[in-house]
Structures are given as structure tokens and as C-alpha cells.
XYZ file of C-alpha atoms in Angstrom:
522
model
C -6.827 -13.378 -7.165
C -6.694 -14.196 -10.876
C -10.496 -13.961 -11.130
C -10.456 -10.564 -9.426
C -7.787 -9.354 -11.818
C -9.799 -10.589 -14.796
C -12.899 -8.809 -13.479
C -10.904 -5.601 -13.150
C -9.729 -5.986 -16.735
C -13.344 -6.425 -17.830
C -14.351 -3.228 -16.063
C -11.552 -1.336 -17.801
C -12.536 -2.896 -21.142
C -16.162 -1.796 -20.734
C -15.067 1.708 -19.725
C -12.993 1.994 -22.887
C -15.577 0.277 -25.113
C -18.392 2.696 -24.261
C -16.210 5.780 -23.885
C -16.938 6.391 -20.215
C -13.503 7.973 -19.968
C -14.615 10.514 -22.566
C -17.744 11.276 -20.519
C -15.688 11.803 -17.354
C -13.063 13.977 -19.028
C -15.698 16.056 -20.821
C -16.507 17.746 -17.525
C -12.891 18.835 -17.055
C -10.976 21.574 -18.795
C -8.586 19.214 -20.521
C -9.679 19.039 -24.185
C -6.195 18.030 -25.320
C -6.241 14.958 -23.051
C -9.626 13.882 -24.434
C -8.401 14.343 -27.999
C -5.235 12.337 -27.278
C -7.253 9.423 -25.841
C -9.558 9.390 -28.887
C -6.493 9.300 -31.145
C -4.876 6.398 -29.278
C -8.099 4.353 -29.043
C -9.157 5.076 -32.610
C -10.996 1.785 -33.248
C -13.910 2.246 -30.799
C -17.303 3.572 -31.849
C -18.642 6.171 -29.444
C -21.048 7.846 -31.831
C -24.109 6.885 -29.742
C -25.469 9.459 -27.257
C -23.455 9.519 -24.052
C -26.446 8.655 -21.874
C -27.157 5.527 -23.886
C -23.492 4.522 -23.729
C -23.405 4.951 -19.946
C -26.587 2.919 -19.482
C -25.322 0.102 -21.705
C -21.976 0.049 -19.883
C -23.646 -0.264 -16.469
C -25.931 -3.024 -17.758
C -22.963 -4.973 -19.096
C -21.025 -4.585 -15.836
C -23.787 -6.159 -13.774
C -26.176 -5.586 -10.866
C -23.983 -3.501 -8.573
C -23.302 -0.994 -11.334
C -26.970 -1.029 -12.363
C -27.921 -0.087 -8.797
C -25.373 2.703 -8.917
C -27.052 3.994 -12.080
C -30.462 3.787 -10.420
C -29.309 6.088 -7.638
C -27.726 8.514 -10.105
C -30.953 8.699 -12.106
C -32.737 10.342 -9.159
C -30.081 13.069 -8.812
C -31.172 15.423 -11.578
C -29.693 18.370 -9.705
C -26.250 16.743 -9.961
C -26.444 15.194 -13.447
C -27.215 16.508 -16.926
C -30.785 15.809 -18.036
C -29.780 13.498 -20.901
C -27.808 11.199 -18.573
C -30.527 11.174 -15.901
C -33.250 10.370 -18.458
C -31.324 7.432 -19.890
C -30.273 6.035 -16.508
C -33.902 6.157 -15.375
C -34.470 3.210 -17.726
C -32.367 1.083 -15.380
C -35.115 1.285 -12.768
C -37.410 -1.196 -14.508
C -36.150 -1.658 -18.065
C -33.048 -3.786 -17.586
C -32.863 -6.357 -20.434
C -34.727 -9.527 -19.327
C -33.226 -12.997 -19.332
C -34.677 -15.912 -21.302
C -38.165 -16.962 -20.192
C -37.167 -20.615 -20.477
C -34.571 -19.987 -17.761
C -37.246 -18.364 -15.628
C -39.559 -21.360 -16.061
C -36.700 -23.743 -15.241
C -36.045 -21.753 -12.074
C -39.726 -22.017 -11.083
C -39.747 -25.789 -11.676
C -36.572 -26.224 -9.647
C -37.755 -24.052 -6.753
C -41.466 -24.933 -6.512
C -41.324 -28.483 -7.827
C -43.845 -28.061 -10.638
C -44.236 -26.396 -14.042
C -46.032 -23.023 -14.121
C -48.827 -24.650 -16.132
C -49.498 -26.892 -13.141
C -49.157 -24.167 -10.534
C -51.184 -21.407 -12.187
C -54.338 -21.107 -14.229
C -52.404 -18.759 -16.507
C -48.731 -17.760 -16.721
C -47.387 -15.018 -19.010
C -44.057 -16.011 -20.486
C -43.146 -12.454 -21.417
C -41.863 -10.571 -18.342
C -43.587 -7.311 -17.454
C -40.584 -5.865 -15.627
C -36.917 -6.667 -15.398
C -34.489 -5.317 -12.827
C -30.903 -5.895 -11.820
C -31.623 -8.829 -9.489
C -34.791 -10.459 -10.832
C -37.625 -10.180 -13.333
C -41.399 -10.359 -12.935
C -44.071 -12.347 -14.787
C -47.815 -11.961 -14.339
C -49.922 -15.023 -13.583
C -53.340 -16.074 -12.291
C -53.868 -18.518 -9.452
C -56.347 -21.344 -9.921
C -58.773 -19.580 -7.562
C -58.799 -16.579 -9.903
C -56.535 -14.194 -7.952
C -54.060 -12.242 -10.072
C -50.466 -12.445 -8.918
C -46.933 -11.366 -9.837
C -44.194 -14.012 -9.988
C -40.690 -12.746 -9.231
C -37.810 -14.935 -10.421
C -34.164 -14.468 -9.460
C -31.667 -13.977 -12.279
C -29.449 -17.053 -12.777
C -25.814 -16.808 -11.669
C -26.298 -13.635 -9.616
C -24.305 -14.718 -6.578
C -21.131 -15.300 -8.596
C -21.352 -11.892 -10.270
C -21.982 -10.053 -7.023
C -19.183 -11.918 -5.232
C -16.725 -10.835 -7.919
C -17.696 -7.158 -7.810
C -17.899 -6.957 -4.025
C -14.472 -8.600 -3.787
C -13.067 -5.767 -5.904
C -14.825 -3.244 -3.697
C -13.217 -4.825 -0.624
C -9.798 -4.567 -2.271
C -10.429 -0.919 -3.155
C -11.561 -0.208 0.413
C -8.399 -1.876 1.734
C -6.225 0.301 -0.501
C -8.105 3.422 0.540
C -7.661 2.471 4.190
C -3.902 2.237 3.726
C -3.175 5.299 1.603
C -5.877 7.817 2.573
C -5.458 9.611 5.881
C -9.195 10.308 6.094
C -10.127 6.624 5.875
C -10.268 6.057 9.649
C -13.147 8.503 9.877
C -14.941 7.385 6.713
C -14.589 3.644 7.483
C -14.528 2.402 3.860
C -14.122 -1.250 4.858
C -17.118 -1.124 7.191
C -19.226 0.678 4.574
C -18.385 -1.913 1.911
C -19.125 -4.645 4.434
C -22.608 -3.216 5.018
C -23.198 -2.955 1.258
C -21.994 -6.539 0.832
C -24.406 -7.769 3.493
C -27.445 -6.072 2.019
C -26.642 -7.172 -1.536
C -26.413 -10.798 -0.476
C -29.587 -10.446 1.565
C -31.297 -9.279 -1.614
C -30.386 -12.570 -3.311
C -32.659 -14.462 -0.895
C -36.195 -13.801 -2.135
C -37.685 -15.416 0.975
C -36.080 -12.612 2.948
C -37.685 -10.116 0.578
C -41.077 -11.774 1.087
C -40.640 -11.538 4.860
C -39.675 -7.860 4.568
C -42.802 -7.173 2.535
C -44.957 -8.977 5.073
C -43.499 -6.899 7.915
C -43.968 -3.609 6.042
C -47.538 -4.586 5.100
C -48.303 -5.289 8.769
C -46.768 -1.956 9.837
C -49.080 -0.051 7.452
C -52.144 -2.262 7.784
C -54.252 0.631 9.122
C -52.701 3.333 6.924
C -54.391 5.136 4.059
C -51.038 6.254 2.641
C -49.165 3.094 1.620
C -50.149 -0.271 0.114
C -47.928 -3.366 0.174
C -48.688 -6.574 -1.768
C -49.673 -9.704 0.109
C -47.326 -12.669 -0.173
C -48.641 -16.125 -1.139
C -46.360 -18.228 1.049
C -47.293 -21.564 -0.536
C -45.557 -20.376 -3.710
C -42.474 -18.754 -2.199
C -38.869 -19.977 -2.101
C -35.391 -18.448 -1.955
C -35.340 -17.871 -5.744
C -39.067 -17.484 -6.604
C -41.796 -15.559 -4.797
C -45.437 -15.029 -5.693
C -47.291 -11.946 -4.471
C -50.526 -10.069 -4.963
C -50.587 -8.219 -8.283
C -50.654 -4.468 -7.708
C -52.133 -2.110 -10.307
C -51.160 1.541 -10.492
C -49.349 4.278 -12.376
C -45.549 4.532 -11.992
C -44.794 7.536 -9.808
C -42.380 8.885 -12.415
C -45.164 9.252 -15.039
C -46.365 12.651 -13.893
C -48.515 13.361 -16.943
C -50.565 10.195 -16.429
C -50.930 10.927 -12.724
C -52.115 14.464 -13.401
C -54.522 13.247 -16.076
C -55.972 10.748 -13.589
C -56.619 13.590 -11.130
C -53.927 12.715 -8.555
C -52.900 15.667 -6.366
C -49.132 15.719 -6.863
C -48.517 18.153 -4.002
C -50.381 15.913 -1.566
C -48.585 12.896 -3.008
C -45.270 14.609 -2.342
C -46.077 15.433 1.297
C -47.515 11.938 1.813
C -44.187 10.497 0.665
C -42.348 12.503 3.322
C -44.773 11.309 6.014
C -44.404 7.672 4.911
C -40.628 7.941 5.095
C -40.541 9.461 8.581
C -43.153 6.983 9.816
C -41.022 4.067 8.671
C -37.851 5.498 10.170
C -39.009 6.870 13.527
C -42.154 4.923 14.381
C -41.095 1.502 13.122
C -37.301 1.660 12.743
C -37.893 -0.448 9.620
C -37.793 1.284 6.227
C -37.861 0.491 2.529
C -34.295 1.294 1.478
C -34.657 1.031 -2.313
C -37.259 3.702 -2.978
C -36.322 4.740 -6.489
C -39.276 5.612 -8.819
C -39.162 2.190 -10.499
C -40.282 0.589 -7.231
C -43.226 2.901 -6.542
C -46.692 2.987 -8.098
C -49.705 5.180 -7.314
C -53.138 3.606 -7.078
C -55.964 5.135 -9.124
C -58.607 2.580 -8.073
C -61.622 4.378 -6.518
C -61.285 2.705 -3.099
C -57.537 3.386 -2.778
C -57.142 6.464 -4.961
C -53.892 8.363 -4.517
C -52.157 5.853 -2.271
C -48.551 4.817 -2.749
C -47.846 1.219 -3.747
C -44.425 -0.102 -2.690
C -42.639 -2.844 -4.639
C -39.292 -4.674 -4.393
C -38.411 -5.231 -0.745
C -35.009 -6.837 -1.189
C -33.262 -4.036 0.678
C -34.679 -2.688 3.926
C -32.998 -0.786 6.707
C -33.413 -1.111 10.446
C -32.637 1.326 13.243
C -32.342 0.612 16.939
C -33.724 2.899 19.654
C -30.395 4.689 20.055
C -30.213 5.485 16.319
C -33.830 6.682 16.223
C -33.366 8.890 19.267
C -30.145 10.360 17.909
C -31.606 11.011 14.443
C -34.831 12.508 15.763
C -32.904 14.903 17.995
C -30.736 15.964 15.077
C -33.612 16.375 12.629
C -35.668 18.341 15.131
C -32.705 20.505 16.076
C -32.061 21.188 12.379
C -35.679 22.172 11.776
C -35.598 24.452 14.828
C -32.234 25.830 13.728
C -30.803 24.800 17.101
C -27.291 24.204 15.802
C -25.836 24.042 19.293
C -28.028 21.001 20.012
C -26.862 19.425 16.745
C -23.243 19.867 17.811
C -23.936 18.527 21.300
C -25.732 15.464 19.898
C -22.757 14.640 17.684
C -20.385 14.786 20.640
C -22.720 12.934 23.048
C -23.198 10.090 20.556
C -19.449 9.710 20.050
C -19.605 10.624 16.366
C -17.377 13.606 17.047
C -14.369 13.439 19.406
C -15.075 14.361 23.039
C -12.519 17.153 22.909
C -14.460 18.933 20.122
C -15.473 22.457 21.047
C -19.260 22.765 20.877
C -19.214 26.405 19.783
C -16.865 25.722 16.866
C -18.893 22.748 15.582
C -22.093 24.758 16.077
C -20.732 27.601 13.967
C -19.632 25.244 11.179
C -23.012 23.473 11.035
C -24.814 26.828 10.970
C -22.744 27.954 7.993
C -23.707 24.754 6.115
C -27.412 24.648 6.878
C -28.680 28.168 7.442
C -28.842 29.050 3.707
C -31.309 26.222 2.939
C -34.177 27.217 5.218
C -37.280 29.048 3.978
C -36.496 28.011 0.414
C -38.432 25.597 -1.810
C -36.842 22.291 -2.669
C -36.255 23.351 -6.274
C -33.907 26.124 -5.106
C -31.833 23.901 -2.814
C -28.787 21.980 -4.020
C -28.384 19.159 -1.547
C -25.319 18.045 -3.494
C -23.550 21.253 -2.519
C -24.823 21.045 1.065
C -23.581 17.468 1.393
C -20.210 18.533 0.032
C -19.933 21.337 2.596
C -21.044 19.026 5.399
C -18.438 16.514 4.253
C -15.745 19.175 4.435
C -16.989 20.224 7.867
C -17.033 16.657 9.169
C -13.474 16.156 7.935
C -12.342 19.231 9.830
C -13.889 17.957 13.084
C -13.031 14.260 12.542
C -16.696 13.215 12.552
C -16.907 9.473 11.838
C -19.147 7.951 9.193
C -21.624 5.471 10.733
C -21.879 2.389 8.460
C -25.241 1.321 9.893
C -26.785 4.543 8.523
C -25.473 4.228 4.954
C -28.821 2.824 3.769
C -30.671 5.677 5.426
C -28.451 8.206 3.653
C -29.111 6.455 0.334
C -32.858 6.465 0.987
C -32.791 10.168 1.808
C -31.270 10.820 -1.612
C -34.035 8.742 -3.226
C -36.714 10.641 -1.309
C -35.263 13.972 -2.344
C -35.155 12.945 -6.000
C -38.756 11.759 -5.831
C -39.828 14.969 -4.093
C -38.254 17.069 -6.831
C -40.221 15.241 -9.504
C -43.590 15.452 -7.739
C -43.461 18.950 -6.292
C -40.438 21.193 -6.828
C -42.008 23.722 -4.427
C -42.210 21.244 -1.553
C -40.951 22.703 1.717
C -39.408 19.573 3.210
C -38.780 21.203 6.568
C -42.339 22.473 7.169
C -43.728 19.114 6.076
C -41.526 17.024 8.352
C -41.245 19.267 11.418
C -44.792 18.720 12.839
C -44.442 14.970 12.448
C -41.125 14.898 14.304
C -42.441 17.147 17.063
C -45.440 14.869 17.599
C -43.193 11.815 17.559
C -40.835 13.308 20.153
C -43.804 14.300 22.308
C -45.123 10.745 22.180
C -41.712 9.369 23.122
C -40.992 11.565 26.142
C -44.562 12.243 27.317
C -47.147 10.245 29.266
C -48.302 8.465 26.104
C -44.794 7.227 25.400
C -44.373 6.014 28.979
C -47.687 4.122 28.820
C -46.715 2.490 25.520
C -43.410 1.336 26.959
C -45.169 -0.030 30.053
C -47.610 -1.862 27.764
C -44.709 -3.383 25.878
C -43.069 -4.544 29.106
C -46.325 -5.914 30.586
C -45.718 -9.561 29.505
C -42.321 -9.520 31.192
C -43.819 -7.987 34.342
C -46.520 -10.699 34.427
C -43.809 -13.336 34.277
C -41.574 -11.697 36.872
C -44.214 -10.700 39.446
C -44.825 -14.213 40.914
C -41.068 -14.659 41.217
C -40.541 -11.312 42.938
C -40.479 -12.627 46.576
C -37.952 -15.329 45.693
C -35.863 -12.870 43.652
C -35.989 -10.346 46.499
C -34.892 -12.962 49.030
C -32.069 -14.045 46.706
C -30.979 -10.440 46.168
C -30.891 -9.805 49.912
C -28.941 -13.005 50.484
C -26.440 -12.037 47.814
C -26.214 -8.515 49.194
C -25.516 -9.901 52.650
C -22.968 -12.442 51.493
C -20.050 -10.046 51.095
C -20.490 -8.714 54.654
C -20.581 -12.278 56.109
C -17.573 -13.180 54.051
C -15.777 -10.125 55.353
C -16.621 -11.104 58.944
C -15.333 -14.628 58.493
C -12.218 -13.293 56.844
C -11.693 -10.897 59.739
C -12.078 -13.736 62.244
C -9.578 -15.819 60.308
C -7.115 -12.945 60.210
C -7.490 -12.385 63.973
C -6.962 -16.080 64.675
C -3.889 -16.123 62.481
C -2.600 -13.021 64.182
C -3.093 -14.612 67.612
C -1.301 -17.757 66.435
C 1.540 -15.628 65.132
C 1.675 -13.685 68.384
C 1.835 -16.911 70.411
C 4.615 -18.204 68.150
C 6.539 -14.982 68.515
C 6.067 -15.055 72.312
C 7.335 -18.611 72.450
C 10.387 -17.669 70.408
C 11.062 -14.650 72.594
C 10.637 -16.624 75.818
C 12.720 -19.509 74.515
C 15.536 -17.249 73.372
C 15.340 -15.236 76.590
C 15.406 -18.395 78.760
C 18.235 -19.820 76.710
C 20.218 -16.615 77.102
C 19.545 -16.436 80.863
C 20.421 -20.131 81.295
C 23.650 -19.733 79.328
C 24.564 -16.657 81.335
C 23.813 -18.465 84.624
C 25.885 -21.471 83.553
C 28.825 -19.233 82.716
C 28.601 -17.494 86.119
C 28.397 -20.800 87.916
C 31.472 -22.219 86.128
C 33.465 -19.081 86.812
C 32.494 -19.180 90.511
C 33.621 -22.817 90.792
C 36.908 -21.962 89.132
C 37.614 -19.135 91.550
C 36.770 -21.348 94.458
């Protein structure tokens, strides 16, 4: 508890040190309050630009806050340009740690010095993020690779911050009436799980391998190959990928990349991951995405950093696809029905009322380019609507919601005129057709074929066993009935004996009395 309190004090100290309070209050109509705070805390220096101060504060607070800044940097419709530009540096320009520490980590994890493992190893990192940093190297067979090394002491820092988040969620659950619907403890628990998963680089390597396999035949997305002989929980070695960062639009345009096509390809990649595979890259900020300009792979996306991925089961995919498709078709009644059928909204919710509320939120956004849509305002209205109808937040979809925000921010940068709905609607319609049509049925039968091959030889025995089991209750009932009849007959005989005995006793006693009286009279 003392450590948590000290961490809280550090957060407050950093907030005061970099004047984050001044940034927050500047958006409110309380100039006197801001002036009073500056007078009381007169010793601090907040002369640096506010964006730089916010970035430095998040860097000092650690990885969780850095990730928060990364998400904010993609929301240029919600943040001033100066803050968004500065926070964008958190995507791949976090201050690196000492290269000697990185080398020591490699020696500890792989059992040898980089000079022994590689033909060449660059001490200076090429990228540094909140969790790890990357060095380029060359294998002894000449293949160029990227070496990712975990930051030292990360688990302790994350444990401290997540512990504070759990405490905050507990307080919210006690004092906020809306907490039962929003499930703050469950949401923090999901965030905790994924953050700790990200600390295991072997898990990241496995995620990358799965995503690479999913898109092996795709001409839209490239994923680096993992070199498993050089992978551990704190160091992984992967194929070196060469491309232009997706955020550098001028370089992409100069190289001849079609930004509009790139934007629509990004939407297709996202929906393919979510609905076809149920396995999606959940950290798709611009710092983790390159675009290939090599002749053989020109214009393809290159995905990096697979520490956080999301998974969806068949129920989630079916529910989401129905909702997306209903939204795109403006079938708000179906949206309302899906919410009630899935249990997200209470069963007693009136479909027509929820339908009307959803229509009021979503109808204004259709037939408008992405640049004219404020998803921040739409999300706020949907939040207010969900509160009115007691719609519960689903913790397992938090990552998907975060990824949607990343996709929107990326889409804005590449093509402000992108019509997200027209781009996604044909894909979803084809996907739904494949799921409910003959093709979908054949695919499911193909997937079940190994189980059928195993079960078929056992079918006669299983059928005989099923019939025997089905017949057992009737036999048991017959035996029970026989037992009950036998018991009833035994009881009847006992009762008859008692009746006869009592009757004979009574008759004998009466006869004895008559005989004695007759002798007395005689």
C-alpha cells in the first residue's frame, strides 16, 4: 500500500512539474483558477510548449501513460494540432535505454554476446518504444534482421501503475451508479492482462507468426518472419522489414504510392482480421505500420510490433457483423434487436425506443466523407444513449474499440475523403453470404471432417449405447413399479391380518362374555 501511495505521489508531482493541470484548465472558462494555481506553484518552469511538456510528462510516468499518449496522437479531431504532433513522437521516438543494458539482456537471454551471434550488430537502436527497443543486425548467413530487446524493469513499473488503476476502478465501482454497466474493474482487468502479455516477447513472436500465416496469400499485408533460434521471453529476432512509415505522407506520395487505395486497403485488412480470422493486430498506431516501396511488394502494408493482439469468438464475430451490416444498411431496428438478443441491453428494453435512439445518433453520419464526421461526438452521443438504456460495456471488446479508433485516425491521415461505409459494406455482405450460404456450410463441414472420420467407426457402438441409455429409465421405472406393487401387496396382507386379528379378538371376547353371563344366569 505504501508503494502505491508513493506512485500516486509521483504522478501528482509529474503533473505539477510539467504543468499538466494548466493544460487541462486552459480548456475551461476558469482563468482565475489557472492564475491562482500559477501563483501558488510559482517555482515551476512551464515555459516550454504545452505539447512538449505533455510528451515529457507521459515519458517520465512510464509505459502505460506512453501508450495513452500514442492513442491520443491519432485523434486529431479531438486534440489540438500542436498536442497531436508532439504526442506522435511517442509512437517510435521514446528515449532509448543504454545499449550496454540491451547487450547484457541479449547475453542473459540467448547465452552469447551479439558479436558471437551475429555477423554484425548495431549498438545504436533504430527505434525505441514504451516496452522495448530495436537494433539492426546481420545473421552469419547474410540475412538482415531486427533484434527487439525488452526494457529492463518493465514488470515492476507496470505492476505499480496497474495496481493504481485497479484501486481507481474499485472506487468508481463504489461511488458511481453507472459503474455496473461500464464494468470498470473488468475493463482494467482486460487491460492488465494484455499489458502483461506484451512483456513476454515469445508471445509477441507467436502472434506475429500466426498473423503472417493468416496473410500468407495476401497482397495487402506483410508480416516479418521470426527466427526462432534467436527468440526468448525478453529478446526476439525477426526479418528486417524496409518501408516508409505510413505517417510520412509526403514521402509516400513522392514514391508514387496511391494514398486512396492505401486507405481502402487498410479498411479491408482490418475487417479481414476481425471477421475472417477473429485475430487482429490491436496496436495499429502509425508507428507500427510501414508501407513497402520495393518493386515486388509495392504499396503493401508492413505490420510491426505484435505484443497486443485481440481475439474474437464466433459469437462475437456474428454479433459484430450483424451490427455493422445493419448500421451500413441503416436497419436500426435490427441493431436494437441484436443488442437485446445478445444480452447487452436488458430484455425488457423496448425495441422501438432503442431503435429511435440509435437512429438519432447514426443517421447524420451517412453519405458524408470521413473528414466531415466527428466520431468523438458520435461516441459521446452513443455513450449517453447506452446509459439511458442500461447497455453494458463488454470488456472483451475493449481492444477492438481501441483498434477502431486507431484505424479511424490512420484513415484520416491517408484519405480524408474516404467513405468508410461504402468501403466496408461490400466486404461485410460477402462475408455474411459466405457464413450463411452453401459455401459457409461446406467450409464448416470441411472443418469438422477430422472429427467425423474419428467418430464414424464408433457410430454403431455409440448408437447401441445411446439406445441402451434411452431404454434404461423405462426399465428402471418398470422395476420400481413392480417393487411398489409388491410393497403394496405386503402392506395389504399386513393390514388384512391386523383387521382379521382384531376382528377375531373382538368376536372371541364378545363370545366369552356371553358365555360367562349365560353360566351365571344358569
